[in-house]
CSV table of C-alpha atoms in Angstrom, one decimal:
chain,number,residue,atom,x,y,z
W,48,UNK,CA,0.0,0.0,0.0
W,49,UNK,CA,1.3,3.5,-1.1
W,50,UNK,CA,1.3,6.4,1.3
W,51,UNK,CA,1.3,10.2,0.4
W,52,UNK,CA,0.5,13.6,1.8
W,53,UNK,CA,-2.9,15.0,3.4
W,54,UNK,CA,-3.4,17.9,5.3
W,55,UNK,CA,-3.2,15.3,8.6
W,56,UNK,CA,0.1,14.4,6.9
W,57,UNK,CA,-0.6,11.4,4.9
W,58,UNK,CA,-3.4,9.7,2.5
W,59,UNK,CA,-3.5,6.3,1.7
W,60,UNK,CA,-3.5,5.5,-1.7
W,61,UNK,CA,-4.9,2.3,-3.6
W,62,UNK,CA,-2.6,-0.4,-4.6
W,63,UNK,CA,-1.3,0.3,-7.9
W,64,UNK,CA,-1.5,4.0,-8.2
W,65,UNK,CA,2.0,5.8,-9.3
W,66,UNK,CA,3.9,7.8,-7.3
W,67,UNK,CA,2.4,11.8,-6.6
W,68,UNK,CA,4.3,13.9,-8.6
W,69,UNK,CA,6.1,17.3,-7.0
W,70,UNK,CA,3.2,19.3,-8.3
W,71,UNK,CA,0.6,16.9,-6.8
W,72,UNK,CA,2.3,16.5,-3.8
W,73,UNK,CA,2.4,20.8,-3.7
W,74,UNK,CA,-1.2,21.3,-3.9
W,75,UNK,CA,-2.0,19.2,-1.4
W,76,UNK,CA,0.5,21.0,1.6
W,77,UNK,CA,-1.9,22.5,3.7
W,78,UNK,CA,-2.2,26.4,3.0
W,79,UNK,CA,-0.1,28.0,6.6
W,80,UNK,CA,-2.9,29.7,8.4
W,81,UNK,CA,-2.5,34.2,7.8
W,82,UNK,CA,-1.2,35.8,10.0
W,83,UNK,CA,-2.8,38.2,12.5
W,84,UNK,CA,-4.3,41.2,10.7
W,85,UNK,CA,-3.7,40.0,7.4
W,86,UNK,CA,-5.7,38.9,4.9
W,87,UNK,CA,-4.8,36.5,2.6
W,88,UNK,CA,-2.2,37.4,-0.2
W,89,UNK,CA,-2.8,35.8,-3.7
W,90,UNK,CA,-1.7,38.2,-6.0
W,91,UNK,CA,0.8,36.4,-8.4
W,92,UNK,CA,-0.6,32.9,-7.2
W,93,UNK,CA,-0.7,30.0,-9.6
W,94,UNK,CA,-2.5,27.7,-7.2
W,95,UNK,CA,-6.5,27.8,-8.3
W,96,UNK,CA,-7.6,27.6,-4.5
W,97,UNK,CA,-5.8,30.9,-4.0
W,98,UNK,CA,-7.5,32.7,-7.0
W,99,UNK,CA,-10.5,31.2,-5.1
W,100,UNK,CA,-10.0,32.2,-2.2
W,101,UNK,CA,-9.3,36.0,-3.7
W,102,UNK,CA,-12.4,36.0,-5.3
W,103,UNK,CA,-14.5,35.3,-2.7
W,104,UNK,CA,-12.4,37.6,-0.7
W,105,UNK,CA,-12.9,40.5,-2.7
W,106,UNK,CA,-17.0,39.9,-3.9
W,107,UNK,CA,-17.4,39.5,0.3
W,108,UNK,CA,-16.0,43.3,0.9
W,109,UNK,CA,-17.9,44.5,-2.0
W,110,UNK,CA,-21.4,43.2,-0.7
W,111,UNK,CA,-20.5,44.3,2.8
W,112,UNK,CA,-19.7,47.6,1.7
W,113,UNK,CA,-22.9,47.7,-0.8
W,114,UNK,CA,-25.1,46.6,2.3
W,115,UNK,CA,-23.3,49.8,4.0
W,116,UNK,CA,-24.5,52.5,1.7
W,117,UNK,CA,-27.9,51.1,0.4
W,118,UNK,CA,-29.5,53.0,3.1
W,119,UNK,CA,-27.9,55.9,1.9
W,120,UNK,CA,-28.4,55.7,-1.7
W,121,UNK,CA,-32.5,55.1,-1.3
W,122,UNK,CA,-32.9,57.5,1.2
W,123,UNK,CA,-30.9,60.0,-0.5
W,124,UNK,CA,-32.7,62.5,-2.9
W,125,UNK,CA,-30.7,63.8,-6.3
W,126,UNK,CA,-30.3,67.8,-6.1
W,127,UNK,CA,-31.2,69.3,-9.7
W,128,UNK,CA,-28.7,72.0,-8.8
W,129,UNK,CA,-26.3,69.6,-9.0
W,130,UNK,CA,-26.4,69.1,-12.9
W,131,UNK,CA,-26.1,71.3,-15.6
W,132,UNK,CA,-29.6,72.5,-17.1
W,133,UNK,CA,-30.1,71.4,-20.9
W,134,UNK,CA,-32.6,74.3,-20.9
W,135,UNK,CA,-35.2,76.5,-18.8
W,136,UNK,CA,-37.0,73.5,-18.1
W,137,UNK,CA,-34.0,72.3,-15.4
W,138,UNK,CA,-33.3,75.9,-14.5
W,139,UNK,CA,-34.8,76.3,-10.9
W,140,UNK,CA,-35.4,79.8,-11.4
W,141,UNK,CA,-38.1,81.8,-9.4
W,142,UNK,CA,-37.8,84.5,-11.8
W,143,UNK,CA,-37.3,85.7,-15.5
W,144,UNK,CA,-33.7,86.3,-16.9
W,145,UNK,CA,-30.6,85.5,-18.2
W,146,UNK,CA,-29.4,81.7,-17.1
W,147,UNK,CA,-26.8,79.7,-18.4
W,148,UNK,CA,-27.2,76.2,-19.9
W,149,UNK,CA,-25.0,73.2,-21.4
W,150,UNK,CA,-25.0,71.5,-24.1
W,151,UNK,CA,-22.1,69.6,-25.7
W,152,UNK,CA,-20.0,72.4,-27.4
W,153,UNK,CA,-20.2,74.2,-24.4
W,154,UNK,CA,-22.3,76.4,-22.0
W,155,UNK,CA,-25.1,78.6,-23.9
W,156,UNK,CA,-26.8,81.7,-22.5
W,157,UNK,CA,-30.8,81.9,-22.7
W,158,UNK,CA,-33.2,84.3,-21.6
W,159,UNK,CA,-36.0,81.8,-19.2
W,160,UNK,CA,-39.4,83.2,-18.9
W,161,UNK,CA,-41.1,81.5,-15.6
W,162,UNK,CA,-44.7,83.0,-16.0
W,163,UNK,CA,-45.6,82.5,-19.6
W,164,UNK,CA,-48.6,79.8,-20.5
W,165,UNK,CA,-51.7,78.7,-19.5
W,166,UNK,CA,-52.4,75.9,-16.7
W,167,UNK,CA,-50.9,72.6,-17.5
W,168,UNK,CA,-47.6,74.3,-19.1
W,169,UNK,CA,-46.8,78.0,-17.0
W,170,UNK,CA,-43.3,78.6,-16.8
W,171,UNK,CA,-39.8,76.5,-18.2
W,172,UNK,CA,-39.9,78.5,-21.2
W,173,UNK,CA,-36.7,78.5,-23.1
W,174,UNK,CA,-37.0,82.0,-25.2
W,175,UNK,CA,-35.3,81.2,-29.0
W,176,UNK,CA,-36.1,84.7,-30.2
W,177,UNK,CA,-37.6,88.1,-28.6
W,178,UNK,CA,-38.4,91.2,-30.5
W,179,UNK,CA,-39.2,93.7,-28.1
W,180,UNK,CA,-37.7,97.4,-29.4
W,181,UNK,CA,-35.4,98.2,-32.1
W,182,UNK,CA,-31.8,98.4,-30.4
W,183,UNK,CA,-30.5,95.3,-32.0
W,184,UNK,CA,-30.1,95.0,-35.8
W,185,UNK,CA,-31.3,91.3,-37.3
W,186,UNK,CA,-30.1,92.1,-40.8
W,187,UNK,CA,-27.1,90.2,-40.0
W,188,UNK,CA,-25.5,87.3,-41.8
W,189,UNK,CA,-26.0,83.3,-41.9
W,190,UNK,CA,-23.1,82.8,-39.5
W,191,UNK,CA,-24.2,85.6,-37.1
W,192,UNK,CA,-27.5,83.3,-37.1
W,193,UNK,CA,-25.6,80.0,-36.6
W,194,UNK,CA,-24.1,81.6,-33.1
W,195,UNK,CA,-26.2,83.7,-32.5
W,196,UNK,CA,-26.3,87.3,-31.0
W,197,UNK,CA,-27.8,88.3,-27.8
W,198,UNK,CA,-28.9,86.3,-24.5
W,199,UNK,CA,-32.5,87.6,-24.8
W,200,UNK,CA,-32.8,88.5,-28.2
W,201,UNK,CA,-32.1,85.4,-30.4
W,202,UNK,CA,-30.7,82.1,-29.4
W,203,UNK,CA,-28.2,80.8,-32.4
W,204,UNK,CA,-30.1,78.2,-34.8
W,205,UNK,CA,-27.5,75.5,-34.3
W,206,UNK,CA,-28.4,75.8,-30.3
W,207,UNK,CA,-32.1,75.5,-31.5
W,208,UNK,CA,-31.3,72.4,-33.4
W,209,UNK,CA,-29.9,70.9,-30.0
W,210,UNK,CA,-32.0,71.1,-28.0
W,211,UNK,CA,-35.0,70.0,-30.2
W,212,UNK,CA,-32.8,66.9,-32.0
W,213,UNK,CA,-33.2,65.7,-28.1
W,214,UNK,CA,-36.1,65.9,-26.9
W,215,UNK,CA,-40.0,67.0,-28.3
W,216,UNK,CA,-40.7,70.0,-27.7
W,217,UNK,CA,-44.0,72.6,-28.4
W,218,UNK,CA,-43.7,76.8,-29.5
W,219,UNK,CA,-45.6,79.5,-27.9
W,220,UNK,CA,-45.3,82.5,-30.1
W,221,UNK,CA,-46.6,85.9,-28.1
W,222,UNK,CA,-47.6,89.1,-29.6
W,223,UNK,CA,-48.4,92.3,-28.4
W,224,UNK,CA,-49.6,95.7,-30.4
W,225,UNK,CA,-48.4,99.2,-29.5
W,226,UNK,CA,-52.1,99.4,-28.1
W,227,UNK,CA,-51.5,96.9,-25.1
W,228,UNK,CA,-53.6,94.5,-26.9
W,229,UNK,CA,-52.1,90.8,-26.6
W,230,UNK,CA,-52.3,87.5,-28.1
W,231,UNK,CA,-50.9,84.2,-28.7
W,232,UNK,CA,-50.4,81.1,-30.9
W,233,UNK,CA,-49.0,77.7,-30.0
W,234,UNK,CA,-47.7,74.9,-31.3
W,235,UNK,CA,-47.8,71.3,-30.1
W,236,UNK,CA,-44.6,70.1,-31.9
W,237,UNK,CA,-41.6,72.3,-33.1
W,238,UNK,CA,-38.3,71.5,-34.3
W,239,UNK,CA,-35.1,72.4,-36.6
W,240,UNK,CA,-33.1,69.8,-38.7
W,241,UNK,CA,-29.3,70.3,-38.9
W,242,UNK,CA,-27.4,72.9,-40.8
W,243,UNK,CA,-26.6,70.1,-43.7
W,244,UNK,CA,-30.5,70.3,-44.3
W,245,UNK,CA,-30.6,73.5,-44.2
W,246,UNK,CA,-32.1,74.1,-40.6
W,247,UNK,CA,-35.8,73.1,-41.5
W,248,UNK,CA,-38.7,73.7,-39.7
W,249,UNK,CA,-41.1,71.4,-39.0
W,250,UNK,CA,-43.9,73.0,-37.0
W,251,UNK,CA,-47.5,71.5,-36.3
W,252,UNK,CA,-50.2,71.4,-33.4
W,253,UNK,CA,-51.7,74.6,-33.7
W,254,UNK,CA,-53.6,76.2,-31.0
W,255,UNK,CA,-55.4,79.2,-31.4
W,256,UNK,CA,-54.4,82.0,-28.4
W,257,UNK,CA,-56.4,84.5,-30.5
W,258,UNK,CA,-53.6,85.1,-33.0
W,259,UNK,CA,-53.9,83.1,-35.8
W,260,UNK,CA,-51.6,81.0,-37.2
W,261,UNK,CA,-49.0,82.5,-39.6
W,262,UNK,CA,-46.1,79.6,-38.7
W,263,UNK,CA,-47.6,76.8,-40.2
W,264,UNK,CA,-47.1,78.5,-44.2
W,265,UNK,CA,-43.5,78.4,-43.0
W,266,UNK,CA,-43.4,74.6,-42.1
W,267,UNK,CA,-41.0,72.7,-44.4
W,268,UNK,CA,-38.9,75.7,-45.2
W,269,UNK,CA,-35.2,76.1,-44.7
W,270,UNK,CA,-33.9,78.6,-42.6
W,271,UNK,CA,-32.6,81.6,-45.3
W,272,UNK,CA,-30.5,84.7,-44.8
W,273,UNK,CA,-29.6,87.9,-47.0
W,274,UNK,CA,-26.1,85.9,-47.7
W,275,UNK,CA,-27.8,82.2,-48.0
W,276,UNK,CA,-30.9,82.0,-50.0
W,277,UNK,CA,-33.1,79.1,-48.7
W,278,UNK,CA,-36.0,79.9,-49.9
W,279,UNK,CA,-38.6,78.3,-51.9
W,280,UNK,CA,-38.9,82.0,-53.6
W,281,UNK,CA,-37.8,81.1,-57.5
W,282,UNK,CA,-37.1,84.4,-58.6
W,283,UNK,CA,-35.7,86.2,-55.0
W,284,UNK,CA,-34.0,86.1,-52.2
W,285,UNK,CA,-36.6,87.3,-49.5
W,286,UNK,CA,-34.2,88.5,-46.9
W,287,UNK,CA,-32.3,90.6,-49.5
W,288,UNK,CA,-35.6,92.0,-51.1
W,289,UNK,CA,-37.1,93.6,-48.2
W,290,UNK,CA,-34.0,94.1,-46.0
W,291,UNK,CA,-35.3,91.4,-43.5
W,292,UNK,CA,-33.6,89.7,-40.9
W,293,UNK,CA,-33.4,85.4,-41.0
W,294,UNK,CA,-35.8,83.2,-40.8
W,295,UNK,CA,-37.7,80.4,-42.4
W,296,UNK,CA,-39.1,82.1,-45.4
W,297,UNK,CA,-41.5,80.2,-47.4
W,298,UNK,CA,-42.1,82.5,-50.9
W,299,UNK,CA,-42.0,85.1,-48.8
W,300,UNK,CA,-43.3,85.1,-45.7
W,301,UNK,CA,-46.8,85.2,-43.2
W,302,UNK,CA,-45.2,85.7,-40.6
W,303,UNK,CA,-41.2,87.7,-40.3
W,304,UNK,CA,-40.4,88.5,-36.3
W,305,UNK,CA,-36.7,89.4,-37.5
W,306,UNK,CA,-38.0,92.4,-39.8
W,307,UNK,CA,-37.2,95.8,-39.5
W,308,UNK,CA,-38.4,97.3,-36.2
W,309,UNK,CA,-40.9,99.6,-36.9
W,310,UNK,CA,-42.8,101.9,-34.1
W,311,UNK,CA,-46.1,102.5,-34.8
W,312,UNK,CA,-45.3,106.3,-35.8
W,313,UNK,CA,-42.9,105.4,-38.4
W,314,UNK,CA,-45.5,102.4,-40.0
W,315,UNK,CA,-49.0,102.7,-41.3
W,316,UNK,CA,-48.9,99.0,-42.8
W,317,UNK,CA,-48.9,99.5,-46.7
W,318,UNK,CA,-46.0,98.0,-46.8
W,319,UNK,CA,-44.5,94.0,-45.0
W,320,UNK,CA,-41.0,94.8,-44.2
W,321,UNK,CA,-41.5,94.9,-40.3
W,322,UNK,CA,-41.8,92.6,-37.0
W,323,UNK,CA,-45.5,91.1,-38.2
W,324,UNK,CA,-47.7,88.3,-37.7
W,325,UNK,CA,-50.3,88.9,-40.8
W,326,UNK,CA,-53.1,86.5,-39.3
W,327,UNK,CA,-53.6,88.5,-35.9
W,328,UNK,CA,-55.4,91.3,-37.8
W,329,UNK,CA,-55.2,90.3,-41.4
W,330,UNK,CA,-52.6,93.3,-41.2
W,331,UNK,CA,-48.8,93.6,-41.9
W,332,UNK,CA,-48.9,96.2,-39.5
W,333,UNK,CA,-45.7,96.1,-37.3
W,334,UNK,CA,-46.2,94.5,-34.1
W,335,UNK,CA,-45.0,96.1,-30.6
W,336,UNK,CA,-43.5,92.6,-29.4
W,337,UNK,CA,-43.2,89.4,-31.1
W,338,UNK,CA,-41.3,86.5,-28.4
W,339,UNK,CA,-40.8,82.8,-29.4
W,340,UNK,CA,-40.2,80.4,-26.9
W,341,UNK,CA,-40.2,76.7,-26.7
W,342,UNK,CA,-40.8,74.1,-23.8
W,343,UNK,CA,-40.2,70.6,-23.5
W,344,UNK,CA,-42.7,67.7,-23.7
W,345,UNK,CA,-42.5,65.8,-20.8
C-alpha cells in the first residue's frame, strides 16, 4: 500500500496507483494559516484555490460595503442643482432672466421666462427669439445666425437644433400691439433639422391664443438669410428684397419676427417689411413685441 501527503500528513493510496508527482504533492501542503491582521495574499498565485479564495475575498468586501450605503443611496434624494440645465425646463429659477445652460459644445446663455402659459404648461420656457424694441439689428449674416447674437434676443439656430434633436418639444409664439392689446399662438410640436438640411422647420399642433396661425405657411422651409438664400422663392431672395432679418421664409413670408423694427409712428402697414404676424389682424402692421419660446414635452 502507497502512502502520500494530506493535510493530517498522509493519504493512503490504492494499490497500484503511481507515485504523486512534486506538483501533486504541492497542492495538497496544507495552506499555513494568515497571520494576524492580514488577509490573505494571492496576487501572483498559480494555485486555483488561492485565485478562489481571492475572489470570494474580494465579492465578500464589495457586498458588505454595498449593504453599507444602500441605506444611503434610497434615502438620498438627487439635487437638480447639481447638474447642468439642458434648458429653462431644469433651470430652478423663481424669476425671468438670463441663465446659463449646457450643451455639448459648451455652456449657452438663454433668456428663461417663468410666468408665460396657461395651466398645464406655466413657466420652463426657453425664449429662441424676442423682439421687443429696435436696439439690435437682425439684418445680419448666416453665420451671425448660426451663433447667435444676444442672451434675450435670439438664441443661435445650431443651439435650436440641439436642444429639439433631443427631446420633443411645443412653441408659444406671443404678440403684443403698440395698443396693449395681446395674443398668442402655440404649437404642439416644433423642431429644426441640422445645418446640412438647411435648418428646417417642421412646425404643427396649432392652437389658437387669438392670433392666428401665420407659422404653419413656413413649415417645411429652410432657414434663409440675405447671404444664404433658402427659400422656396424662384425668382428672389426674401431677406435681400425687403432688407429682413433670417428666418424660415416660405415664398415670402406670413409671418417675419426678424424684420425691420418699426414703431407704430414710423409704419402705417402699406408695406410687409417689419416685425408682423399677418393673421392677428389680417394686417402687416408692425407688431410692438413678437417672443418665441419653446418648452419641453415631458
Amino acid at each position: 500500500m502507497l502512502t502520500s501527503l494530506t493535510r493530517s500528513g498522509t493519504v493512503e493510496l490504492g494499490v497500484g496507483r503511481p507515485p504523486w508527482t512534486q506538483r501533486e504533492r504541492e497542492l495538497l501542503r496544507p495552506l499555513p494559516p494568515p497571520e494576524e491582521g492580514q488577509i490573505l495574499s494571492i496576487y501572483g498565485a498559480s494555485d486555483p484555490l488561492s485565485w478562489t479564495s481571492e475572489a470570494m475575498i474580494t465579492n465578500m468586501i464589495v457586498l458588505l460595503c454595498l449593504s453599507a450605503l444602500f441605506p444611503v443611496l434610497m434615502g438620498t434624494e438627487p439635487n437638480p442643482d447639481c447638474f447642468p440645465a439642458t434648458d429653462c425646463s431644469d433651470v430652478n429659477a423663481e424669476k425671468s432672466g438670463v441663465y446659463t445652460i449646457t450643451l455639448k459644445d459648451g455652456a449657452v446663455q438663454v433668456y428663461c421666462d417663468v410666468v408665460s402659459g396657461e395651466q398645464n404648461d406655466q413657466g420652463h420656457w426657453t425664449v429662441i427669439l424676442r423682439r421687443m424694441d429696435g436696439e439690435v439689428n437682425f439684418f445680419r449674416p448666416w453665420e451671425s445666425y448660426k451663433k447667435g447674437f444676444g442672451n434675450k434676443e435670439l438664441s443661435c439656430i445650431e443651439f435650436i437644433h440641439q436642444l429639439t434633436r433631443r427631446y420633443k418639444y411645443k412653441l408659444r409664439v406671443d404678440l403684443e400691439d403698440f395698443q396693449g392689446k395681446k395674443a398668442y399662438a402655440l404649437y404642439e410640436s416644433f423642431s429644426v433639422d441640422s445645418e446640412a438640411d438647411g435648418y428646417k422647420l417642421h412646425v404643427s399642433g396649432f392652437v389658437d391664443g387669438g392670433a392666428g396661425d401665420s407659422l404653419s405657411p413656413h413649415n417645411g422651409a429652410k432657414f434663409s438669410t440675405f447671404d444664404k438664400d433658402q427659400d422656396l422663392s424662384d425668382d428672389r431672395n426674401c431677406a435681400k428684397q425687403y432688407y429682413l432679418g433670417g428666418f424660415w421664409y416660405s415664398a415670402c413670408y406670413a409671418t417675419n419676427p426678424t424684420g425691420l423694427y418699426l414703431w407704430a409712428k414710423d409704419h402705417d402697414g402699406s408695406f410687409n417689411i417689419g416685425a408682423t404676424w399677418y393673421h392677428w389682424k389680417k394686417s402687416w402692421r408692425s407688431l410692438k413685441s413678437i417672443t418665441m419660446k419653446i418648452r419641453r414635452v415631458m
